[in-house]
mmCIF file of C-alpha atoms in Angstrom:
data_model
loop_
_atom_site.group_PDB
_atom_site.id
_atom_site.type_symbol
_atom_site.label_atom_id
_atom_site.label_comp_id
_atom_site.label_asym_id
_atom_site.label_seq_id
_atom_site.Cartn_x
_atom_site.Cartn_y
_atom_site.Cartn_z
ATOM 1 C CA MET A 1 -71.438 -43.663 -27.913
ATOM 2 C CA ALA A 2 -71.768 -41.382 -24.360
ATOM 3 C CA ALA A 3 -71.395 -43.524 -20.770
ATOM 4 C CA GLU A 4 -73.408 -42.278 -17.095
ATOM 5 C CA ASP A 5 -72.006 -41.466 -13.671
ATOM 6 C CA HIS A 6 -73.322 -40.014 -10.830
ATOM 7 C CA GLY A 7 -75.540 -38.241 -13.939
ATOM 8 C CA ILE A 8 -73.134 -36.616 -15.949
ATOM 9 C CA THR A 9 -72.229 -37.735 -19.300
ATOM 10 C CA TYR A 10 -70.227 -38.069 -20.262
ATOM 11 C CA THR A 11 -70.354 -37.496 -24.210
ATOM 12 C CA GLN A 12 -68.906 -38.173 -27.621
ATOM 13 C CA ASN A 13 -67.391 -35.055 -28.603
ATOM 14 C CA GLY A 14 -65.148 -34.635 -25.201
ATOM 15 C CA GLY A 15 -68.374 -32.205 -23.050
ATOM 16 C CA ILE A 16 -69.784 -32.837 -20.479
ATOM 17 C CA ASP A 17 -73.308 -33.027 -19.842
ATOM 18 C CA TRP A 18 -74.841 -32.835 -16.047
ATOM 19 C CA ASN A 19 -77.862 -33.509 -14.339
ATOM 20 C CA SER A 20 -77.835 -32.091 -10.151
ATOM 21 C CA PRO A 21 -81.290 -30.774 -8.774
ATOM 22 C CA VAL A 22 -80.328 -27.216 -8.975
ATOM 23 C CA LEU A 23 -78.405 -26.945 -11.945
ATOM 24 C CA LYS A 24 -78.862 -28.594 -15.266
ATOM 25 C CA GLY A 25 -76.793 -28.516 -18.556
ATOM 26 C CA SER A 26 -74.181 -28.790 -21.165
ATOM 27 C CA ILE A 27 -70.237 -28.231 -20.945
ATOM 28 C CA TYR A 28 -68.087 -28.094 -24.012
ATOM 29 C CA VAL A 29 -65.203 -26.864 -24.782
ATOM 30 C CA ASP A 30 -64.542 -24.510 -26.762
ATOM 31 C CA ARG A 31 -60.897 -25.723 -29.605
ATOM 32 C CA GLY A 32 -60.610 -21.821 -32.082
ATOM 33 C CA TYR A 33 -56.456 -22.511 -30.574
ATOM 34 C CA ASP A 34 -53.439 -24.223 -31.532
ATOM 35 C CA ASP A 35 -52.452 -26.935 -29.088
ATOM 36 C CA ALA A 36 -49.757 -24.701 -27.961
ATOM 37 C CA SER A 37 -51.777 -21.784 -26.642
ATOM 38 C CA PHE A 38 -55.371 -23.669 -25.277
ATOM 39 C CA ASP A 39 -55.501 -23.063 -21.981
ATOM 40 C CA VAL A 40 -59.564 -24.725 -20.610
ATOM 41 C CA SER A 41 -59.941 -22.561 -18.317
ATOM 42 C CA GLN A 42 -59.817 -19.733 -20.563
ATOM 43 C CA ASN A 43 -61.959 -22.084 -22.914
ATOM 44 C CA LEU A 44 -64.944 -23.309 -20.814
ATOM 45 C CA LYS A 45 -68.280 -22.345 -22.174
ATOM 46 C CA MET A 46 -71.521 -23.782 -19.724
ATOM 47 C CA GLN A 47 -74.361 -23.809 -21.154
ATOM 48 C CA SER A 48 -77.940 -23.991 -18.853
ATOM 49 C CA VAL A 49 -80.841 -25.462 -19.668
ATOM 50 C CA VAL A 50 -82.950 -25.502 -17.549
ATOM 51 C CA ASP A 51 -84.967 -22.120 -16.818
ATOM 52 C CA PRO A 52 -83.728 -20.999 -12.985
ATOM 53 C CA GLY A 53 -88.024 -20.042 -12.487
ATOM 54 C CA GLU A 54 -89.568 -17.026 -11.340
ATOM 55 C CA ASN A 55 -86.773 -13.460 -10.190
ATOM 56 C CA TRP A 56 -84.629 -16.024 -10.274
ATOM 57 C CA HIS A 57 -80.962 -14.515 -12.037
ATOM 58 C CA THR A 58 -78.493 -17.034 -13.544
ATOM 59 C CA GLY A 59 -74.613 -16.224 -13.300
ATOM 60 C CA LYS A 60 -71.315 -16.336 -12.642
ATOM 61 C CA GLY A 61 -70.431 -16.782 -8.798
ATOM 62 C CA THR A 62 -66.630 -15.601 -8.090
ATOM 63 C CA TYR A 63 -64.919 -13.926 -4.967
ATOM 64 C CA TYR A 64 -62.995 -11.144 -4.303
ATOM 65 C CA ASP A 65 -60.499 -9.618 -1.349
ATOM 66 C CA VAL A 66 -63.696 -7.501 -0.138
ATOM 67 C CA GLU A 67 -60.295 -5.493 1.982
ATOM 68 C CA THR A 68 -58.920 -4.347 -0.678
ATOM 69 C CA ARG A 69 -61.200 -2.237 -2.115
ATOM 70 C CA LYS A 70 -63.431 0.073 -1.156
ATOM 71 C CA SER A 71 -67.240 -0.301 -1.237
ATOM 72 C CA SER A 72 -69.276 2.100 -3.690
ATOM 73 C CA CYS A 73 -72.325 1.674 -0.684
ATOM 74 C CA GLY A 74 -69.763 3.627 1.800
ATOM 75 C CA ILE A 75 -70.772 0.088 3.848
ATOM 76 C CA LYS A 76 -67.863 -1.156 5.954
ATOM 77 C CA ALA A 77 -67.162 -5.086 5.164
ATOM 78 C CA THR A 78 -64.095 -7.578 6.201
ATOM 79 C CA ASN A 79 -63.660 -11.048 3.897
ATOM 80 C CA LYS A 80 -65.297 -12.671 6.997
ATOM 81 C CA ASP A 81 -68.614 -10.661 6.375
ATOM 82 C CA MET A 82 -71.662 -11.961 4.392
ATOM 83 C CA VAL A 83 -71.376 -9.515 1.662
ATOM 84 C CA ALA A 84 -71.276 -9.212 -2.788
ATOM 85 C CA ALA A 85 -70.387 -6.883 -5.198
ATOM 86 C CA LEU A 86 -73.001 -7.522 -7.812
ATOM 87 C CA ASN A 87 -72.529 -6.756 -11.745
ATOM 88 C CA THR A 88 -72.235 -3.575 -12.472
ATOM 89 C CA LYS A 89 -75.204 -3.839 -15.480
ATOM 90 C CA GLN A 90 -77.779 -4.797 -12.798
ATOM 91 C CA PHE A 91 -76.798 -2.352 -9.993
ATOM 92 C CA GLY A 92 -76.013 1.057 -10.945
ATOM 93 C CA ASP A 93 -74.393 3.446 -10.773
ATOM 94 C CA LYS A 94 -71.754 3.100 -8.454
ATOM 95 C CA SER A 95 -72.721 6.036 -4.897
ATOM 96 C CA LYS A 96 -74.040 5.573 -1.859
ATOM 97 C CA ASP A 97 -77.799 6.995 -3.285
ATOM 98 C CA ASN A 98 -77.858 2.844 -4.985
ATOM 99 C CA LYS A 99 -81.474 1.823 -4.418
ATOM 100 C CA ASN A 100 -79.827 -1.651 -4.006
ATOM 101 C CA CYS A 101 -76.817 -0.694 -1.277
ATOM 102 C CA GLY A 102 -77.604 -3.590 1.368
ATOM 103 C CA LYS A 103 -79.890 -5.118 -0.709
ATOM 104 C CA GLN A 104 -80.481 -9.085 0.510
ATOM 105 C CA VAL A 105 -80.158 -12.391 -1.939
ATOM 106 C CA GLU A 106 -80.466 -15.696 -1.655
ATOM 107 C CA ILE A 107 -77.579 -17.354 -3.744
ATOM 108 C CA THR A 108 -77.269 -21.148 -5.062
ATOM 109 C CA GLY A 109 -74.320 -22.684 -6.227
ATOM 110 C CA PRO A 110 -73.594 -25.628 -7.970
ATOM 111 C CA ASN A 111 -74.260 -28.562 -5.251
ATOM 112 C CA GLY A 112 -78.147 -27.170 -3.831
ATOM 113 C CA THR A 113 -76.230 -24.975 -1.018
ATOM 114 C CA SER A 114 -77.504 -21.415 -0.914
ATOM 115 C CA VAL A 115 -75.912 -18.393 1.240
ATOM 116 C CA LYS A 116 -77.887 -15.186 1.873
ATOM 117 C CA VAL A 117 -75.151 -12.277 1.436
ATOM 118 C CA LYS A 118 -75.831 -7.839 1.190
ATOM 119 C CA LEU A 119 -75.301 -6.393 -1.662
ATOM 120 C CA ILE A 120 -72.334 -3.137 -0.894
ATOM 121 C CA ASP A 121 -70.242 -3.213 -4.240
ATOM 122 C CA GLY A 122 -70.952 -3.348 -8.233
ATOM 123 C CA CYS A 123 -68.472 -5.104 -9.922
ATOM 124 C CA ASP A 124 -67.340 -3.567 -13.475
ATOM 125 C CA THR A 125 -65.322 -6.652 -14.596
ATOM 126 C CA CYS A 126 -68.087 -8.917 -14.061
ATOM 127 C CA ALA A 127 -71.156 -9.874 -17.248
ATOM 128 C CA GLU A 128 -74.573 -9.252 -16.472
ATOM 129 C CA GLY A 129 -76.439 -12.088 -14.162
ATOM 130 C CA ASP A 130 -72.774 -13.024 -12.000
ATOM 131 C CA ILE A 131 -71.950 -12.210 -8.505
ATOM 132 C CA ASP A 132 -68.627 -11.294 -6.834
ATOM 133 C CA LEU A 133 -69.070 -12.960 -3.452
ATOM 134 C CA SER A 134 -66.369 -12.335 0.051
ATOM 135 C CA PRO A 135 -64.822 -15.253 0.644
ATOM 136 C CA ALA A 136 -66.737 -16.483 3.142
ATOM 137 C CA ALA A 137 -69.839 -16.586 1.791
ATOM 138 C CA PHE A 138 -67.998 -18.282 -1.275
ATOM 139 C CA GLU A 139 -66.237 -21.008 0.448
ATOM 140 C CA LYS A 140 -70.061 -21.581 2.151
ATOM 141 C CA ILE A 141 -72.405 -22.663 -1.834
ATOM 142 C CA ALA A 142 -68.403 -23.709 -3.093
ATOM 143 C CA SER A 143 -64.955 -24.065 -2.956
ATOM 144 C CA PHE A 144 -62.192 -22.152 -3.297
ATOM 145 C CA SER A 145 -60.653 -24.133 -5.780
ATOM 146 C CA HIS A 146 -63.302 -23.858 -8.293
ATOM 147 C CA GLY A 147 -62.682 -19.562 -8.380
ATOM 148 C CA SER A 148 -65.584 -19.997 -11.028
ATOM 149 C CA ILE A 149 -69.363 -21.431 -9.992
ATOM 150 C CA SER A 150 -72.719 -21.709 -11.777
ATOM 151 C CA ILE A 151 -74.621 -20.142 -9.574
ATOM 152 C CA LYS A 152 -78.622 -18.584 -9.427
ATOM 153 C CA TRP A 153 -80.119 -15.740 -7.534
ATOM 154 C CA THR A 154 -81.916 -13.742 -6.275
ATOM 155 C CA GLU A 155 -83.732 -10.900 -4.299
ATOM 156 C CA SER A 156 -84.874 -11.974 -0.653
#
């Protein structure tokens, strides 16, 4: 039987269901590995049960050191700027002529807090829907200790 606590339900099979104003869903652990090599941070699976809304995308939000990478858009930025790199699939060609260069997007984190950022690059290691944010932008919507969070985003 599942126990209820502040919108979080702990299921019998070790899963977690949550219900917040922004995101609703489930997390379960894929135990397809032996316990000696099992790394929960690499084996979490997330499943959304809510449509984010028209013109919204869902994905994973991460952060990166903006100052150690050269922007493919030619836009100079620092870790304190509200900038981000969109996944390469949705960003497209990594050149200054890309129509996504300089585009503003609004990103909402798991607690409902939003931040507006300017796209300055593509993220080769991001999956479709994912955005890699500057540290300042990530900190507006989540704690650095999370490293990776569920997000929804739209062009603003």
